[in-house]
CSV table of C-alpha atoms and ligand atoms in Angstrom, one decimal:
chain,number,residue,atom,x,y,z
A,1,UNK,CA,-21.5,14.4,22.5
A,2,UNK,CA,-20.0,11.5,24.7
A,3,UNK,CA,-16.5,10.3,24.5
A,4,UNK,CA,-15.8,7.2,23.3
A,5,UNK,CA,-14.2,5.1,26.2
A,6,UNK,CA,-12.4,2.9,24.1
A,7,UNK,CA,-10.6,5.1,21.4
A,8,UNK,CA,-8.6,7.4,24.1
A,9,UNK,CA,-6.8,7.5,27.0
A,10,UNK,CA,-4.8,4.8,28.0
A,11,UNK,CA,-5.6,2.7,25.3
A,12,UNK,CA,-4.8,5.3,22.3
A,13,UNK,CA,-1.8,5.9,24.0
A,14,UNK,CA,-0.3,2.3,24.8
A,15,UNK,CA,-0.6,1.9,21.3
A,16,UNK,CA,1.3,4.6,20.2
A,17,UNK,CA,5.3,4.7,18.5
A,18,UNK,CA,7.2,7.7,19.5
A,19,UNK,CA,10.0,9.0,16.8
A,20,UNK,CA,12.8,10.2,18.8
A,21,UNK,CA,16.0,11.8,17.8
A,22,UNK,CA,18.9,10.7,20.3
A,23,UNK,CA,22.5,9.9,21.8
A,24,UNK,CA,24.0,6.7,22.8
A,25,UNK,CA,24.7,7.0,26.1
A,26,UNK,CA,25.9,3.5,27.0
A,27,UNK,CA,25.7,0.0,25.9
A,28,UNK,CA,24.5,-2.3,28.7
A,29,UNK,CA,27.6,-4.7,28.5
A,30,UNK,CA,27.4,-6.2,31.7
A,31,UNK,CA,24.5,-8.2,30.6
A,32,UNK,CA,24.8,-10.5,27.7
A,33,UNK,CA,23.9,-9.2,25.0
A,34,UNK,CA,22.2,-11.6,23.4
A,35,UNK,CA,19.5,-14.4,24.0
A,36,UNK,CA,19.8,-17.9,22.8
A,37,UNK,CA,16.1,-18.7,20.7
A,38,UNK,CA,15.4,-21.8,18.8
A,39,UNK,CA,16.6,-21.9,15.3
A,40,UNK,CA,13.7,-23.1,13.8
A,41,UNK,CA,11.0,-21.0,15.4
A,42,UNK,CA,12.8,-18.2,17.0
A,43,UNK,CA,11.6,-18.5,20.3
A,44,UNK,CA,13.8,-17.8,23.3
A,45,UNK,CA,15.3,-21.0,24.7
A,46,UNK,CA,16.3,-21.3,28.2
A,47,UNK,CA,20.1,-20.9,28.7
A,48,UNK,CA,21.0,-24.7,30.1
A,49,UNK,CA,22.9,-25.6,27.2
A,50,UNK,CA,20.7,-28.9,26.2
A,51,UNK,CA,17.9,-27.1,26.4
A,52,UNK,CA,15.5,-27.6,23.5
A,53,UNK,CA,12.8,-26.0,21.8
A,54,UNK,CA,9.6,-27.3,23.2
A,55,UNK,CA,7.7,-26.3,20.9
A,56,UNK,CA,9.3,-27.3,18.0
A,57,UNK,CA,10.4,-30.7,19.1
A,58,UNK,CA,6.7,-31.9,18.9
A,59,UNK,CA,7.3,-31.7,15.4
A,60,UNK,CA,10.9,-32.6,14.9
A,61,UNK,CA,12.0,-34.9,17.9
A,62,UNK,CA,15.4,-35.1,18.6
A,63,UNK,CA,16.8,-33.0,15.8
A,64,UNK,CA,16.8,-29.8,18.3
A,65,UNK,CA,19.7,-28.9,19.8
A,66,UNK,CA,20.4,-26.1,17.5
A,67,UNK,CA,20.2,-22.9,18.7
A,68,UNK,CA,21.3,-19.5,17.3
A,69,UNK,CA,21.5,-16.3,19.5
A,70,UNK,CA,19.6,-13.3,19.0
A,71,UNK,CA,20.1,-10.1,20.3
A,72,UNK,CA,18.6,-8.6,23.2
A,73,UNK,CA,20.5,-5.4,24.0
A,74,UNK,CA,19.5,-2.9,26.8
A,75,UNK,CA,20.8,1.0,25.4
A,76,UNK,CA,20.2,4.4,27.0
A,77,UNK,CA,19.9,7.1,24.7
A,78,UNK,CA,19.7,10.8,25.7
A,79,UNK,CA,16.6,12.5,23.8
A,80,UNK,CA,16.3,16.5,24.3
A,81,UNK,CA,13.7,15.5,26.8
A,82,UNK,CA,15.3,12.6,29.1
A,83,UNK,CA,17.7,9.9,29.7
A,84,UNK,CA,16.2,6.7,29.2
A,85,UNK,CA,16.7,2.8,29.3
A,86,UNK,CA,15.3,0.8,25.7
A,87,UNK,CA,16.0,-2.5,24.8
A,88,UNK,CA,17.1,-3.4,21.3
A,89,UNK,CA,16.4,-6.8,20.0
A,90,UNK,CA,17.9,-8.6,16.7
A,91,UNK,CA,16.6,-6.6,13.8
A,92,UNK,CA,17.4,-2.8,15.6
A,93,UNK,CA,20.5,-3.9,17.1
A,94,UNK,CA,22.1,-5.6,13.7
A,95,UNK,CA,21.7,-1.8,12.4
A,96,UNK,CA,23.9,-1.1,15.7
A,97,UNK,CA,26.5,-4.3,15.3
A,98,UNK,CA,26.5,-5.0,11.8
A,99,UNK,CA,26.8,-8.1,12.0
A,100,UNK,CA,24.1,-11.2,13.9
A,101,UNK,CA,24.4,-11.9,17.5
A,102,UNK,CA,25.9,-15.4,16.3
A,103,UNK,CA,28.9,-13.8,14.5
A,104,UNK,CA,29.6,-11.5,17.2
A,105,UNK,CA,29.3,-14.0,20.1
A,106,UNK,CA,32.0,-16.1,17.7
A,107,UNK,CA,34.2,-12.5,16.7
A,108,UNK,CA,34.1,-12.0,21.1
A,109,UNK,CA,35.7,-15.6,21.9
A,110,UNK,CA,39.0,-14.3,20.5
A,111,UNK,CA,38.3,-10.5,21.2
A,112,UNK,CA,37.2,-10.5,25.1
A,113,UNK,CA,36.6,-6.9,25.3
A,114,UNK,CA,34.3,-6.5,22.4
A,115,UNK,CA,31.2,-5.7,24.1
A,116,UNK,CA,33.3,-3.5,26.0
A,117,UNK,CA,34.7,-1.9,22.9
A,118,UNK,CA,31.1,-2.1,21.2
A,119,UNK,CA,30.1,0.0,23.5
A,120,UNK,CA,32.9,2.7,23.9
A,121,UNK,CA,32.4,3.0,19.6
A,122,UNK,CA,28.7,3.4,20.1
A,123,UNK,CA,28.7,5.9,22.7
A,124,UNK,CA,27.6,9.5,21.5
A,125,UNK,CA,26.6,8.0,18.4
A,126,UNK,CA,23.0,9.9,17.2
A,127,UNK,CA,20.6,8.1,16.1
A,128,UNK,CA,16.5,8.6,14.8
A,129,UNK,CA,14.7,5.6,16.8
A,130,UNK,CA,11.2,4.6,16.8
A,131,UNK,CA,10.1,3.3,20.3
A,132,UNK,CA,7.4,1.3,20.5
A,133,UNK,CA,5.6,-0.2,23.7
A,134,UNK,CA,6.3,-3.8,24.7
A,135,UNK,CA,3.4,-6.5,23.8
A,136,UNK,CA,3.9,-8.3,27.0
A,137,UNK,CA,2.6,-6.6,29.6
A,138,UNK,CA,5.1,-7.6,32.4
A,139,UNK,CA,8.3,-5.7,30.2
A,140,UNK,CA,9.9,-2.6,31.4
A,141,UNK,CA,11.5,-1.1,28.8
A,142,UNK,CA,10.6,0.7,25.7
A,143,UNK,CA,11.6,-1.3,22.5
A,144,UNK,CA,13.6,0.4,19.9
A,145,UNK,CA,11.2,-0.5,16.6
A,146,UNK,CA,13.4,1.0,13.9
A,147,UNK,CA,16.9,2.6,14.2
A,148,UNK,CA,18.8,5.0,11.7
A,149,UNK,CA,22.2,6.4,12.2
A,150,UNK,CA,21.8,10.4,11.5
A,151,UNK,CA,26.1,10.6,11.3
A,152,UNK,CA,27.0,10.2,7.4
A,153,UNK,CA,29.7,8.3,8.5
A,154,UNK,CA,28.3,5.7,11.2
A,155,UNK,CA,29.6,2.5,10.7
A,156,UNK,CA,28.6,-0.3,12.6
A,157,UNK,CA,30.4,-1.5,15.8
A,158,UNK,CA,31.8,-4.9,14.0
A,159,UNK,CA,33.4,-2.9,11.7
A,160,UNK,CA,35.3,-0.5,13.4
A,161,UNK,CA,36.1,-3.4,16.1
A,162,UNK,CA,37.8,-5.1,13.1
A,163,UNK,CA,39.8,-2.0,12.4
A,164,UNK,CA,40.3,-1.5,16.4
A,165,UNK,CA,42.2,-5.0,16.6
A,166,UNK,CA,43.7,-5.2,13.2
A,167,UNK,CA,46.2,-2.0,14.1
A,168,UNK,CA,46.4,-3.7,17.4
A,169,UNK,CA,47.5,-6.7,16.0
A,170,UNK,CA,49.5,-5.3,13.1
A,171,UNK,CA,51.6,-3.1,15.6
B,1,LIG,ZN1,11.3,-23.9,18.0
């Protein structure tokens, strides 16, 4: 019986998710860690800070200078297997932050070291990920689909940052 070309191989597997269990190793902090997308259609906007959606603004000229950030945040995670560099964008890094990109960009103006911080609370956290290949072709990094903290007492970065610089504050 011939193999069918098109089910296997490279194609079956570029396709796949992988379920991993792992470790936060380290929050990318030196990069931004988020992206600023259009608020109307989500799409990433280029950082010039007039910059306006092009798409949308065939539609809605001149109301388009709103923008709200999204995150895009690069993690590597020890599995049993290997160290490895995903990226995390909004919906799997909100389970990481608790909070949006927008609210933390605004909690960082008066906190400078929270993405430092954020990342320091994160480290050696476990969690179960789901990896998924990127759709565009040119990206490098596997992207974290899902996200699920396995400690039974994870809380989110936001809110132990709160607790972090209200005893600093209070002392
Ligand atoms: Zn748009």
């Amino acid at each position: 019986m011939r193999r069918s070309k098109t089910m296997e191989g490279p194609v079956a597997a570029a396709a796949a998710t992988t379920t991993v269990m792992c470790t936060v190793i380290a929050i990318d902090h030196s990069n931004q860690l988020w992206y600023r997308a259009c608020s109307l259609c989500e799409r990433t906007l280029p950082e010039s800070p007039n910059s306006i959606c092009k798409f949308c603004s065939h539609y809605n000229i001149g109301t388009l200078s709103s923008f709200k950030r999204l995150f895009r945040v690069l993690v590597s995670i020890a599995t049993d297997k290997e160290v490895r560099n995903v990226v995390c964008f909004d919906r799997a890094a909100r389970v990481l932050f608790g909070c949006s990109a927008d609210e933390f960009f605004d909690f960082a103006k008066f906190h400078p070291f929270s993405a430092l911080d954020a990342d320091k609370i994160l480290e050696g956290e476990m969690f179960r990920m789901t990896l998924s290949k990127p759709k565009s072709g040119n990206a490098q990094h596997l992207r974290v689909a899902s996200v699920v903290p396995l400690r039974s007492g994870f809380q989110p970065a936001i809110e132990s940052l709160r607790k972090l610089y209200g005893v600093r504050a209070s002392s």
